[in-house]
Short mmCIF file of C-alpha atoms in Angstrom, two decimals:
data_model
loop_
_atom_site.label_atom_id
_atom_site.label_comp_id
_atom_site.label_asym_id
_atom_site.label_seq_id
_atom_site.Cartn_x
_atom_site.Cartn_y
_atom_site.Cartn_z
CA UNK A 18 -53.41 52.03 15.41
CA UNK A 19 -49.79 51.29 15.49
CA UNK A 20 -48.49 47.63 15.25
CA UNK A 21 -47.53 45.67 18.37
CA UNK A 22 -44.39 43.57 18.89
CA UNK A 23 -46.55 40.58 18.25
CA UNK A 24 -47.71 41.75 14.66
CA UNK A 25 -43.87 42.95 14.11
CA UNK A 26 -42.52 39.33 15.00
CA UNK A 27 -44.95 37.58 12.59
CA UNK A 28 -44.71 39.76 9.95
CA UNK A 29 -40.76 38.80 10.42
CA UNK A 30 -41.51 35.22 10.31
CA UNK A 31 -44.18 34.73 7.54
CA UNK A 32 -43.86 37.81 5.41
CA UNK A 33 -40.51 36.81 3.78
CA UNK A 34 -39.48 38.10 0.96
CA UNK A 35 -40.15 36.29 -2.17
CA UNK A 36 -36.23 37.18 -2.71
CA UNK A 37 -35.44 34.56 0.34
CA UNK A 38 -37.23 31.81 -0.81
CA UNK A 39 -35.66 28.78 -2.71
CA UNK A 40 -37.32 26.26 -4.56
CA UNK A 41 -36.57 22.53 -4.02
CA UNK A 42 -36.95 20.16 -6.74
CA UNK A 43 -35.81 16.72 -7.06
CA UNK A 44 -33.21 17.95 -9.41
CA UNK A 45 -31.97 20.28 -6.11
CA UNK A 46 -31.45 16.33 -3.89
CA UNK A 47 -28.89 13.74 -4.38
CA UNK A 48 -29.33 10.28 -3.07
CA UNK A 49 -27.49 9.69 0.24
CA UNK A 50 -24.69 7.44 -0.46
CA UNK A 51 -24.85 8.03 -4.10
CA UNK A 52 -21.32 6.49 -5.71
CA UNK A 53 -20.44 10.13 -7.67
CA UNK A 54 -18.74 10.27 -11.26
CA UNK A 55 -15.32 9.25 -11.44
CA UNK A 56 -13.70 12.67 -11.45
CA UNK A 57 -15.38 14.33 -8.89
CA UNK A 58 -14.48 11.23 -6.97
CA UNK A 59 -11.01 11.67 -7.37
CA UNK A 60 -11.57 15.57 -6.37
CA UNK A 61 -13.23 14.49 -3.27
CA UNK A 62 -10.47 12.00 -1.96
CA UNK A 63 -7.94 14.69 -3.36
CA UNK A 64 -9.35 17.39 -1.06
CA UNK A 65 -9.19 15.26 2.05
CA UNK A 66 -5.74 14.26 1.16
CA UNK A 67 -4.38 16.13 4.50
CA UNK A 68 -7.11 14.52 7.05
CA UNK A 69 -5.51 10.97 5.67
CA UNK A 70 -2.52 11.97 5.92
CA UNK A 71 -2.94 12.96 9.69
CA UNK A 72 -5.09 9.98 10.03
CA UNK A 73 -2.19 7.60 9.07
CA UNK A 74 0.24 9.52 11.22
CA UNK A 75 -2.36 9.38 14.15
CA UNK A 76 -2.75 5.09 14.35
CA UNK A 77 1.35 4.85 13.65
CA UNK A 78 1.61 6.65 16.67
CA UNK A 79 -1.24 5.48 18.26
CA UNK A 80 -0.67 1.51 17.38
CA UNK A 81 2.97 1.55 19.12
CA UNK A 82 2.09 3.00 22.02
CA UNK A 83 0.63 0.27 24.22
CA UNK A 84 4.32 -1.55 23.82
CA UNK A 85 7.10 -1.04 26.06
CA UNK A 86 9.56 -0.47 22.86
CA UNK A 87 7.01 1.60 20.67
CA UNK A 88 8.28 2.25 17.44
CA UNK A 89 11.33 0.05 18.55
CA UNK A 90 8.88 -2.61 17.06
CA UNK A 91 9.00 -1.21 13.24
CA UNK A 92 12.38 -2.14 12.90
CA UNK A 93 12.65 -5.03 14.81
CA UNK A 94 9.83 -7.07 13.62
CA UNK A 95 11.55 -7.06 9.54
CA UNK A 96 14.57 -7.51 11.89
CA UNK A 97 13.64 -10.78 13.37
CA UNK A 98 12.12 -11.77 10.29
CA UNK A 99 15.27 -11.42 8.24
CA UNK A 100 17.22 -13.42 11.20
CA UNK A 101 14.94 -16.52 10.52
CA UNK A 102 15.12 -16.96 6.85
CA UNK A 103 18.80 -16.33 7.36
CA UNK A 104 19.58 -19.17 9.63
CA UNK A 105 16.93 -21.50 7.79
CA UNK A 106 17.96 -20.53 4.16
CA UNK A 107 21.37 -19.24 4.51
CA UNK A 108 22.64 -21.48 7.40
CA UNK A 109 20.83 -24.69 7.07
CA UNK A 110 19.74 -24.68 3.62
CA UNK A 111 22.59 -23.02 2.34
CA UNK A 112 20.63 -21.11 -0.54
CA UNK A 113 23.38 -18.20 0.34
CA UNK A 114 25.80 -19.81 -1.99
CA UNK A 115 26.46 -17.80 -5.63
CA UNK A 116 24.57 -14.37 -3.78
CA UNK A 117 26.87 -11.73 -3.12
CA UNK A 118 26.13 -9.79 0.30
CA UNK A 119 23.86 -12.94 1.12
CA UNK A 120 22.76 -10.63 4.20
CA UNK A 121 21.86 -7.58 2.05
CA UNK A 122 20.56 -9.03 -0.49
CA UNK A 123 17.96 -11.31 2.12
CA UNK A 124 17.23 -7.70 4.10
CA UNK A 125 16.12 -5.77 1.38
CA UNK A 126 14.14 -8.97 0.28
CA UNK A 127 12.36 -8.81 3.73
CA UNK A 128 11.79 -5.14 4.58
CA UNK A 129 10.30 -4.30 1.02
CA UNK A 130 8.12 -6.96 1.33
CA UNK A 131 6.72 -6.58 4.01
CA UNK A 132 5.27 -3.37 3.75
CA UNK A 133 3.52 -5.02 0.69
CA UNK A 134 2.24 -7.84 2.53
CA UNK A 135 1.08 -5.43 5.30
CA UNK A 136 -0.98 -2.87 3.51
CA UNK A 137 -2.33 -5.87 1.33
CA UNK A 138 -3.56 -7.34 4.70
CA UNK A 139 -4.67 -3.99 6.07
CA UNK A 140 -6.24 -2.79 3.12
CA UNK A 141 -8.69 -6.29 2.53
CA UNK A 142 -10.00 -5.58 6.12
CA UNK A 143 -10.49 -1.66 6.16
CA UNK A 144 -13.75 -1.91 4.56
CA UNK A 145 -15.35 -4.31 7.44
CA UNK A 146 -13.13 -2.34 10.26
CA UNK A 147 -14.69 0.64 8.68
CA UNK A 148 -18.22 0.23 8.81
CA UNK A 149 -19.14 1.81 11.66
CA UNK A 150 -17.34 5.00 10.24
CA UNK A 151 -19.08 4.48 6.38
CA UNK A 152 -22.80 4.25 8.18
CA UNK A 153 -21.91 7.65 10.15
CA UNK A 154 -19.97 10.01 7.84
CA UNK A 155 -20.15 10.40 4.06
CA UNK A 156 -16.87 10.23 2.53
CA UNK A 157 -15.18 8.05 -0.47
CA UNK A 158 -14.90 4.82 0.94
CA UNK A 159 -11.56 4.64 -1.20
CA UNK A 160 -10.00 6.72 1.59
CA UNK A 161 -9.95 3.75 4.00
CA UNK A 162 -7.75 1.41 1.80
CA UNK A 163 -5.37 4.04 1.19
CA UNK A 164 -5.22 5.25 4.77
CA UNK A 165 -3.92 1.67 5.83
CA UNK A 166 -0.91 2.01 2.69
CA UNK A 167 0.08 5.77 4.39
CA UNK A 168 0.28 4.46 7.55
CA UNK A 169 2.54 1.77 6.65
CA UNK A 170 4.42 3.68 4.28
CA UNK A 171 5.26 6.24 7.20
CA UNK A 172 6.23 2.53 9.12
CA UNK A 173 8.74 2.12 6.30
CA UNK A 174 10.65 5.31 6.66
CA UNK A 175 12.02 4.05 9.28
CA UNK A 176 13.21 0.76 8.72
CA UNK A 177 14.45 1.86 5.26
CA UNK A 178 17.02 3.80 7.69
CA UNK A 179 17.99 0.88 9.45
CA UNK A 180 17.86 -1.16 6.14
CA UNK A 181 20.81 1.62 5.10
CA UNK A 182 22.59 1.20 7.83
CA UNK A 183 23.27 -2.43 8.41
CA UNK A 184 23.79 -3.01 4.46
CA UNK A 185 27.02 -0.46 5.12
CA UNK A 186 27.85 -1.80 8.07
CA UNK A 187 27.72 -5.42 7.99
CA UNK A 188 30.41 -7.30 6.18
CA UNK A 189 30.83 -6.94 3.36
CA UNK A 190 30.33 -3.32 3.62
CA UNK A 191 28.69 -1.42 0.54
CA UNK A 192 29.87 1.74 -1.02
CA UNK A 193 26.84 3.68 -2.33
CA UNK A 194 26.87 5.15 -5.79
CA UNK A 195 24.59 7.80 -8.05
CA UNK A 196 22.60 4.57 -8.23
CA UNK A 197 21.08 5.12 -5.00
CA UNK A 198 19.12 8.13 -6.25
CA UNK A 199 16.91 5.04 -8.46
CA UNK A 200 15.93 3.73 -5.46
CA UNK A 201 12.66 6.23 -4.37
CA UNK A 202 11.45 5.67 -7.73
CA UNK A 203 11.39 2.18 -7.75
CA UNK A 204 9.77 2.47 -4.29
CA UNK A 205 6.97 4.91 -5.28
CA UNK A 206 6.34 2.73 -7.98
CA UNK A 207 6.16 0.12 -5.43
CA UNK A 208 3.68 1.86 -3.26
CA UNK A 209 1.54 2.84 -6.50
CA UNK A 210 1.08 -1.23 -7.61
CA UNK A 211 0.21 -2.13 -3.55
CA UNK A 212 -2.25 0.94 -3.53
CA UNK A 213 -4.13 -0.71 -6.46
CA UNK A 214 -3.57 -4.58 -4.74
CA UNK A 215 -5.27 -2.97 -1.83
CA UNK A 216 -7.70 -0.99 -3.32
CA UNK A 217 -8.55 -4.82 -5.14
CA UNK A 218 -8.94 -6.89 -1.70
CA UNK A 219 -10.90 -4.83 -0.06
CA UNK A 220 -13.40 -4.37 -2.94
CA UNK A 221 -13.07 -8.33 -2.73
CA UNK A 222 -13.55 -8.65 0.91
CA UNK A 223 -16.37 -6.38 1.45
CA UNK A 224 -17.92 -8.50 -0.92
CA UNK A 225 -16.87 -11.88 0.18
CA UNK A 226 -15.30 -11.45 3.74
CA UNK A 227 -13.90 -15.04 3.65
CA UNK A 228 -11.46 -13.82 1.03
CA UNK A 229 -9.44 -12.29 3.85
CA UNK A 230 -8.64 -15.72 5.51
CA UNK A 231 -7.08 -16.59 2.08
CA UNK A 232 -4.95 -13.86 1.90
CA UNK A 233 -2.22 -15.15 4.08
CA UNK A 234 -1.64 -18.00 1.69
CA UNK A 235 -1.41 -16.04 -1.32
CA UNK A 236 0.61 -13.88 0.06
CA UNK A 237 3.32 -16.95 1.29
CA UNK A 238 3.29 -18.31 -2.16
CA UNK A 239 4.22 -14.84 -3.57
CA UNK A 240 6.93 -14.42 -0.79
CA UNK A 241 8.39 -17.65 -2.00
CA UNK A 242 7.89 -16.49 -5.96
CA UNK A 243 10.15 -13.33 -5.80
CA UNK A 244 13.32 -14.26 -4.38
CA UNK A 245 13.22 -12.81 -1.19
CA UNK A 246 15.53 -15.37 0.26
CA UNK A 247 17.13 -16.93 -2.82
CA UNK A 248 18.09 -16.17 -6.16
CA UNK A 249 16.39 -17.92 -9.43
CA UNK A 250 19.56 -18.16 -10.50
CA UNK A 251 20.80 -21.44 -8.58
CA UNK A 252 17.42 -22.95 -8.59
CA UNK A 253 15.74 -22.63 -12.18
CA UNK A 254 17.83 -22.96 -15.58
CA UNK A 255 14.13 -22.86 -18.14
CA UNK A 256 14.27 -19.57 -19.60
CA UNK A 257 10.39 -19.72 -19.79
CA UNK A 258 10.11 -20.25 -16.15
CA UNK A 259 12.75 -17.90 -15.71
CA UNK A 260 10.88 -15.08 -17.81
CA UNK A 261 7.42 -15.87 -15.83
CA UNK A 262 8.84 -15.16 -12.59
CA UNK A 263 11.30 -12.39 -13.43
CA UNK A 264 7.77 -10.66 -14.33
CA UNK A 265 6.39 -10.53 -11.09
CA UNK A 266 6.14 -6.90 -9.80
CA UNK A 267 7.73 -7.71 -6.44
CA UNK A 268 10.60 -9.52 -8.04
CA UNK A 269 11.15 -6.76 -10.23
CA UNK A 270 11.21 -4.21 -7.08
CA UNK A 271 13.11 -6.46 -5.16
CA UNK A 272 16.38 -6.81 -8.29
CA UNK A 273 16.06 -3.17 -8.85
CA UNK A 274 16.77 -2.24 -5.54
CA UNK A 275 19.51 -4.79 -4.83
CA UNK A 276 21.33 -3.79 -8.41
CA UNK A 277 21.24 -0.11 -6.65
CA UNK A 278 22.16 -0.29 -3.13
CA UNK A 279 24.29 -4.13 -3.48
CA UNK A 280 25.58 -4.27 -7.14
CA UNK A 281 26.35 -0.70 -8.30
CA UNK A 282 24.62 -1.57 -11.19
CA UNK A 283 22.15 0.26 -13.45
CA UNK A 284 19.00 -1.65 -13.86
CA UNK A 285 18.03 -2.63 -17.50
CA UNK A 286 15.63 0.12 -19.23
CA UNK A 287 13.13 -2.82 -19.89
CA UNK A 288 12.92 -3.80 -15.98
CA UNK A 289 11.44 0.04 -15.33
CA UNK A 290 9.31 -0.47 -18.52
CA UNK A 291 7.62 -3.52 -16.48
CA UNK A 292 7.23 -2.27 -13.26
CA UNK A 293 6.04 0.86 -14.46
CA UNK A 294 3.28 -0.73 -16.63
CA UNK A 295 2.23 -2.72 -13.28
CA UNK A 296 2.31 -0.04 -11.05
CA UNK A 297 -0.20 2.52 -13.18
CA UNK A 298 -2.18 -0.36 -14.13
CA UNK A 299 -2.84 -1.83 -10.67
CA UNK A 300 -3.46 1.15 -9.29
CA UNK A 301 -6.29 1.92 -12.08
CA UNK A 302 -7.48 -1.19 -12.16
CA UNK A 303 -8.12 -1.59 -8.42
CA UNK A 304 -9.11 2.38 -8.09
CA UNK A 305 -11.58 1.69 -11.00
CA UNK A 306 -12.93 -1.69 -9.67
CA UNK A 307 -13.46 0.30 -5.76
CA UNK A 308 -15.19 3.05 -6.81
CA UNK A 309 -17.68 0.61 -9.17
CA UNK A 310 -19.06 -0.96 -5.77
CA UNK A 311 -18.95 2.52 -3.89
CA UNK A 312 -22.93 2.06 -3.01
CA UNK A 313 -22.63 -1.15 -1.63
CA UNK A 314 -20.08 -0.79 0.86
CA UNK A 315 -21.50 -0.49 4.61
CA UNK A 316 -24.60 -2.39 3.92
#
């Protein structure tokens, strides 16, 4: 008696192969959500290193649009900023007085800074902003934080343009020199010690949401703490003082840059030594301190 189609069929469907089958064993599962080992962690955020970077070049696009200038905005916002403190600090409180290229020196102050300020306040609320997106997908959480410094770093491109422009064509006009070429470098160390800051608040944050309404503050008193608008120079004669502040990271950015684009000079070896010693150990630090909490976030 030959075999029907029906016998055929369920031979097909319960006569596998013993070659076909797998065994599962606990040691075969991993816990959803699981924070992995530190390396593999890096591999993972490393091999979605191109969806970020689209990501961050999708919401610059995407978060000018509703205005009627669009990207207009990127430059003009640092732009209006820099008008203010000039008229308040260089016109009324005449803290202009002993700076050279008063205007340069305040623009640089304000357009650098700001991208600091912006991925710092970004980065502290990615983690809430991001919740829905934690609970659905799994991914390292770490790649929200740095998302939000991308997209503002492709904000800064830019307004570094227009920051080149009006320092050589405003009075008194600069002539560039070799020095200019020290400038990316002290930017990308820039954008390594805010990656870190914002890796930090939004560990901090997720944990303590109230932490983001303090941000603001902190964030004035540093403004105020790294020259932007002034120089330490007519204001503070303690060489103590003067050594405490001159250490801060955005201070140090901030005279690097200005030596380089205003001063054709070469910054000291021990300024690099500094900012380079903040800007790798931020960024661990803060990397280090995410990744601890990695289980935790979208709870």
């Amino acid at each position: 008696m030959s075999a029907g189609p029906e016998t055929g069929s369920y031979a097909a469907l319960f006569d596998a192969s013993p070659t076909t089958t797998k065994l599962v064993t606990l040691g075969n599962l991993s816990r959803v959500g699981a924070r992995p080992p530190l390396g593999q962690y890096v591999r993972l955020l490393w091999e979605r290193r191109h969806f970020l970077w689209a990501d961050a070049r999708a919401k610059v696009a995407s978060g000018t649009r509703q205005s009627l200038l669009g990207k207009a905005w990127l430059v003009l916002n640092p732009l209006i900023d820099g008008t203010v403190y000039y008229l308040v600090f260089g016109v009324l409180m005449k803290s202009s007085h002993g700076i050279d290229n008063f205007i340069g020196y305040l623009l640089i102050g304000v357009f650098l800074f700001q991208f600091t300020t912006q991925s710092i306040n970004g980065g502290a609320r990615s983690v809430q902003t991001g919740k829905n997106l934690i609970r659905a997908f799994t991914f390292p959480r770490a790649a929200l934080p740095i998302s939000v410094v991308l997209r503002n770093l492709l904000n800064l491109g830019p307004t570094l343009v227009t920051l080149a422009a009006l320092i050589y064509l405003t009075a008194p006009a600069e002539q560039y020199t070799w020095r200019i070429a020290l400038v990316p470098v002290a930017l990308a160390l820039q954008v390594m010690f805010t990656t870190g800051l914002a890796l930090l608040v939004a560990r901090w944050a997720a944990a303590l949401p109230d932490i983001t309404n303090l941000i603001g503050m902190v964030m004035r008193v540093w403004l105020y703490a790294s020259a932007v608008f002034f120089s330490f120079d007519n204001l503070i004669d303690d060489p103590v003082q003067r050594m405490w502040l001159e250490a801060n990271p955005m201070f140090i950015v901030l005279d690097i840059v200005r030596d380089c684009v205003l001063y054709a000079t070469t910054p000291d070896l021990i300024r690099w030594v500094w900012l380079g010693g903040w800007s790798v150990g931020l960024l661990v630090v803060g990397f280090v301190v995410f990744w601890r909490a990695e289980e935790s976030y979208g709870r």
